[in-house]
Tab-separated table of C-alpha atoms and ligand atoms in Angstrom:
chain	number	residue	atom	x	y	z
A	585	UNK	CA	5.431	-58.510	-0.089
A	586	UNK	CA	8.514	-55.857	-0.198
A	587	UNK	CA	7.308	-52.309	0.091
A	588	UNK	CA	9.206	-49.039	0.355
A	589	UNK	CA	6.645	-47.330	1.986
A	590	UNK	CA	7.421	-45.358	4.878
A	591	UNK	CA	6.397	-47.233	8.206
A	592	UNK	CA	3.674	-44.932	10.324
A	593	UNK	CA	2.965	-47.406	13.219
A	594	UNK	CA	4.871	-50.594	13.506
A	595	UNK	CA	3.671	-54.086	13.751
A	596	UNK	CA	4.700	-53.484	17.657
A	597	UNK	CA	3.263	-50.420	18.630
A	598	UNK	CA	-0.022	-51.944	16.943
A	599	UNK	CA	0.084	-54.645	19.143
A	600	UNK	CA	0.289	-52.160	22.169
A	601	UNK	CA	-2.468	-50.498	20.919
A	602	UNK	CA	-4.594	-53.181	20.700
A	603	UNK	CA	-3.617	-54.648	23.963
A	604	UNK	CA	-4.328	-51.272	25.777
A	605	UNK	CA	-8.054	-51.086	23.966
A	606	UNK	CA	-8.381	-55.044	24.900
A	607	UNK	CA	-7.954	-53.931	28.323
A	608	UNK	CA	-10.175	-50.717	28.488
A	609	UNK	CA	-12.764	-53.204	26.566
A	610	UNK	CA	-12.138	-55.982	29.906
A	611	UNK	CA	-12.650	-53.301	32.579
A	612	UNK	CA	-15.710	-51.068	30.932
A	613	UNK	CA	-17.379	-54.605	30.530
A	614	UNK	CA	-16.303	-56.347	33.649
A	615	UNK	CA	-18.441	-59.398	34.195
A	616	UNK	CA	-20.346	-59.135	31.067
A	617	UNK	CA	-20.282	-60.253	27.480
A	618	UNK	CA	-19.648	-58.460	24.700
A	619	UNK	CA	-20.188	-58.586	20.954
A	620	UNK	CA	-17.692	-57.287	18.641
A	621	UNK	CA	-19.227	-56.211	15.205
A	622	UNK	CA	-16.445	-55.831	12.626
A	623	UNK	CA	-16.475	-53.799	9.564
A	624	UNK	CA	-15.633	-55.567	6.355
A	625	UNK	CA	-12.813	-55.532	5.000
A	626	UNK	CA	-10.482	-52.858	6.837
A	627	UNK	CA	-11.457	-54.316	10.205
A	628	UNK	CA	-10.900	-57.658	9.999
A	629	UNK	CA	-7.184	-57.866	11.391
A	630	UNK	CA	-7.839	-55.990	14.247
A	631	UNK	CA	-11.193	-57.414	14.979
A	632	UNK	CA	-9.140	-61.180	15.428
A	633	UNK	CA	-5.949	-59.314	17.078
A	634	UNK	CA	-8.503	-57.358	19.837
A	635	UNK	CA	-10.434	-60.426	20.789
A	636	UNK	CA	-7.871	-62.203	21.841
A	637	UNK	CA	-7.169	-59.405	23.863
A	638	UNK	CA	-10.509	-59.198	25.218
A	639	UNK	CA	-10.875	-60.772	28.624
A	640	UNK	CA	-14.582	-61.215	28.466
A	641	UNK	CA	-16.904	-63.679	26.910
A	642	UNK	CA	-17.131	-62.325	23.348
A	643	UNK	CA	-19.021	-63.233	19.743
A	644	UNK	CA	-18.338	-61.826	16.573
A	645	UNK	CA	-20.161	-60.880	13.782
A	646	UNK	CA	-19.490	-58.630	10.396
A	647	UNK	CA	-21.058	-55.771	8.308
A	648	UNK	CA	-19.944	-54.191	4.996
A	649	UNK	CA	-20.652	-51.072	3.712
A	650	UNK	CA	-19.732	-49.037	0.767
A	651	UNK	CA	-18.486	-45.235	0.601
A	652	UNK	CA	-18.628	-43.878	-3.336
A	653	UNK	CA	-16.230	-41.883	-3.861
A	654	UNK	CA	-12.734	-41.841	-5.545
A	655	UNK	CA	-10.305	-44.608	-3.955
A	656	UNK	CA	-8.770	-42.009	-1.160
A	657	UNK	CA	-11.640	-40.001	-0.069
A	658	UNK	CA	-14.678	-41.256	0.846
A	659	UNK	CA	-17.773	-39.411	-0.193
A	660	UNK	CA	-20.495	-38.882	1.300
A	661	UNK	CA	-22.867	-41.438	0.523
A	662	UNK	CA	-23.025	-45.009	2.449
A	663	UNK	CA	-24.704	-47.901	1.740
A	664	UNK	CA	-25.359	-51.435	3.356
A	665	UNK	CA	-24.356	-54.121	1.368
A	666	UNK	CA	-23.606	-56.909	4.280
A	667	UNK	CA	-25.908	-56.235	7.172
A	668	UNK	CA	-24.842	-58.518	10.854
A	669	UNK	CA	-26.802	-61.780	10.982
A	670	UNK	CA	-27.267	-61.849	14.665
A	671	UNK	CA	-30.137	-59.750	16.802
A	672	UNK	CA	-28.390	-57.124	18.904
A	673	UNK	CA	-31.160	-56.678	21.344
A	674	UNK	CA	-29.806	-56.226	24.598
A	675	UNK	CA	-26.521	-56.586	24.299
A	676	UNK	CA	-23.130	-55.267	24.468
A	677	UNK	CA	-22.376	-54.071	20.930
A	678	UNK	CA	-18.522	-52.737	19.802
A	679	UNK	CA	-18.204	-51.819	16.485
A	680	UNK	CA	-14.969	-52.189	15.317
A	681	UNK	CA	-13.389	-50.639	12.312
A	682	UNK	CA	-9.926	-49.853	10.929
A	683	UNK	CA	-9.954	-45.784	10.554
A	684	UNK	CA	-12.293	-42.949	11.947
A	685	UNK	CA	-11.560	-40.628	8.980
A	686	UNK	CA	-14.325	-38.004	7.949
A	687	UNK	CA	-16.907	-39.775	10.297
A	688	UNK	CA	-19.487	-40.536	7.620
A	689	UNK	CA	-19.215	-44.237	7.677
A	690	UNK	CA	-19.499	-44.137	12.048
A	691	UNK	CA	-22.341	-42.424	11.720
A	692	UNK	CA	-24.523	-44.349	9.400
A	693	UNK	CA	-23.498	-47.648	10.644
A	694	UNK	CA	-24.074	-45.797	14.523
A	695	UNK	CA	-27.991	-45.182	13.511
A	696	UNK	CA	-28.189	-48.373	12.136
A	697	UNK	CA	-26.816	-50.485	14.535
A	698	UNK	CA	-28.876	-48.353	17.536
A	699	UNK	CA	-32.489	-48.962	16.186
A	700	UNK	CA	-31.453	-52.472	17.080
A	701	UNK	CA	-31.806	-51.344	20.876
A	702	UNK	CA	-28.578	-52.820	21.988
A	703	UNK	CA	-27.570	-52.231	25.355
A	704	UNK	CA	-24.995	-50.567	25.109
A	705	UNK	CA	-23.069	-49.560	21.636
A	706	UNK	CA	-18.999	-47.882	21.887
A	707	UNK	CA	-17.073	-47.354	19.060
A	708	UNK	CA	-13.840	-48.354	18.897
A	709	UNK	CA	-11.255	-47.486	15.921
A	710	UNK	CA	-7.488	-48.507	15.537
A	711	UNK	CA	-7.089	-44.749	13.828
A	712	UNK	CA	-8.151	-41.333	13.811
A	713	UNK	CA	-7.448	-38.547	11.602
A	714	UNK	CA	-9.453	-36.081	13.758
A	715	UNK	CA	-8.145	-33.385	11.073
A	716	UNK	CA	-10.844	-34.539	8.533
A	717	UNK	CA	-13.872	-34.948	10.439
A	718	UNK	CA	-16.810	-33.964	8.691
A	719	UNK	CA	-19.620	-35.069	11.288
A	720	UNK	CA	-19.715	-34.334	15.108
A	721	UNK	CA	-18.560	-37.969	15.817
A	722	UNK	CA	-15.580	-39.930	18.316
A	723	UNK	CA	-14.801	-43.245	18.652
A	724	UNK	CA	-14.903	-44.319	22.399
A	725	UNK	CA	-11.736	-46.466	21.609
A	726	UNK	CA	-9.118	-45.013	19.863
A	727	UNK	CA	-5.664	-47.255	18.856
A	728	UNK	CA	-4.109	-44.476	17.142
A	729	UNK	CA	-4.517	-40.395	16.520
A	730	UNK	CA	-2.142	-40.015	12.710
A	731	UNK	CA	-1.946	-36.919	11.313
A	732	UNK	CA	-3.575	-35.675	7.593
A	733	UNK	CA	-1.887	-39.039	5.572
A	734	UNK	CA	-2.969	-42.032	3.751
A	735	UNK	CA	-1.845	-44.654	5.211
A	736	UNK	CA	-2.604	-48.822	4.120
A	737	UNK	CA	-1.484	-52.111	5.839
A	738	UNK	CA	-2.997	-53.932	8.618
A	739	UNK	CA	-6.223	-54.130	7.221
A	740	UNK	CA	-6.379	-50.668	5.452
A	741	UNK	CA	-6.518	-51.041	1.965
A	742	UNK	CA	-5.557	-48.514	-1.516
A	743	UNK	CA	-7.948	-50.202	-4.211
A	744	UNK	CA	-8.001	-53.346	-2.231
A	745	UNK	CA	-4.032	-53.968	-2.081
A	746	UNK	CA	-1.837	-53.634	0.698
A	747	UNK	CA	-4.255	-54.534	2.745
A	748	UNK	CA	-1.914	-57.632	4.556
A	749	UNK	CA	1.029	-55.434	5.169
A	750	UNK	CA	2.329	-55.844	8.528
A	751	UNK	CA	3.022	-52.376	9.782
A	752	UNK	CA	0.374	-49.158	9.106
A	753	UNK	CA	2.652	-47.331	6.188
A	754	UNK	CA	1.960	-44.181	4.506
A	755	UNK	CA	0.665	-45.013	0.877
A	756	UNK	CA	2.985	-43.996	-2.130
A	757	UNK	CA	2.523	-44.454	-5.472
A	758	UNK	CA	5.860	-45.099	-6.400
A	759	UNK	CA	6.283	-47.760	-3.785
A	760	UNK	CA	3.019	-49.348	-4.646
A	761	UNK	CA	4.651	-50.391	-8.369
B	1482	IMP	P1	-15.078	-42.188	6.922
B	1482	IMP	O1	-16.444	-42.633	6.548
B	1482	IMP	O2	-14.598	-41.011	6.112
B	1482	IMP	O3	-14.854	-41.969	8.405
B	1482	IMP	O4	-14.072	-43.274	6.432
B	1482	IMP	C1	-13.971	-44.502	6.916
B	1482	IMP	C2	-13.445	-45.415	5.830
B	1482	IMP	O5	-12.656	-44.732	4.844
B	1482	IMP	C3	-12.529	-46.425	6.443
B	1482	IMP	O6	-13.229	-47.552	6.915
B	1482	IMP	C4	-11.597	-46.751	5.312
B	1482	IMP	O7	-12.146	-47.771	4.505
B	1482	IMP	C5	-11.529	-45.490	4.496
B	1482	IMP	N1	-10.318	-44.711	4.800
B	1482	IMP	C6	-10.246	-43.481	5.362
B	1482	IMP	N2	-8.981	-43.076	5.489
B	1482	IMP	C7	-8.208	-44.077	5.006
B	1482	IMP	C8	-6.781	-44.265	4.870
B	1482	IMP	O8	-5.917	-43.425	5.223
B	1482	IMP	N3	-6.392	-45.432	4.302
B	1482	IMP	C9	-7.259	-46.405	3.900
B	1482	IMP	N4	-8.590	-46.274	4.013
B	1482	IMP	C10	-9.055	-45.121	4.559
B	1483	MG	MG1	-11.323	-48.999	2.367
């Protein structure tokens, strides 16, 4: 697909980023096993790009949730509508998602996932706009800090398009035609 949208983060740096959280993932679990719960959709390319980067003995598993809202902002409300289909009892949980954006969707999926007792639960997000937090919440692996922009590719979607883009680009209507 031919875009004209201005490239944020390239396909390269990406695949630094992942690599580096890959290895802080290796060394914080050392000798373990970890399970890495993607968020559907936005997560899914760099859930299958960080395991392989992931040095550890690792599982997968998915959950999907929905933010109402208009298509760039999300708004306040969450809801469930794919829940993981493995227990989490004991173990190493990572959630993975694509953006850590007003914190709304961290947070519900955060309570959720810890009355599941895990062992241990970290956060880890390809990108952070820390300018429009709303909630008191970090991810404990961060890919990418990007300013105040909407930005699609690599997972990240507008209205569900875009979202195979190779490099993280900063949406524009005109472009999008
Ligand atoms: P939060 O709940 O506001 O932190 O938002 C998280 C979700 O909003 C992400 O998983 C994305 O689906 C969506 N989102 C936030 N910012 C962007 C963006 O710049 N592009 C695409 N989706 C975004
Ligand atoms: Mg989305």
């Amino acid at each position: 697909m031919a875009t004209k949208m201005e490239v944020l983060i390239s396909r390269d740096t990406i695949a630094e980023g992942v690599a580096r959280i890959g290895q802080e993932i290796s060394r914080d679990f050392a000798g373990e096993s970890v399970m890495l719960v993607g968020v559907l959709k936005g997560a899914c390319l760099f859930l299958s790009d960080l395991a392989r980067q992931i040095e550890l003995d690792a599982t997968f598993d998915f959950i999907a949730v929905r933010s109402y809202g208009n298509r760039k902002e999300s708004a306040g409300e969450v809801q469930l509508i794919k829940d993981v289909t493995t227990p989490l009892e004991d173990k190493n949980v990572v959630l993975v998602e694509d953006i850590l954006d007003t914190g709304l969707t961290f947070t519900f999926l955060r309570k959720l996932l810890l009355a599941r007792k895990p062992r241990v639960l970290k956060l880890a997000a390809l990108l952070d706009k820390p300018s429009r937090r709303l909630m008191p919440i970090e991810a404990d692996y961060v890919g990418f800090k990007i300013p105040d922009k909407f930005v699609v590719g690599y997972g990240l979607d507008y209205a569900e398009r875009f979202r195979n883009l190779p490099d993280i680009c900063v949406f524009s209507e005109d472009a999008g035609k």
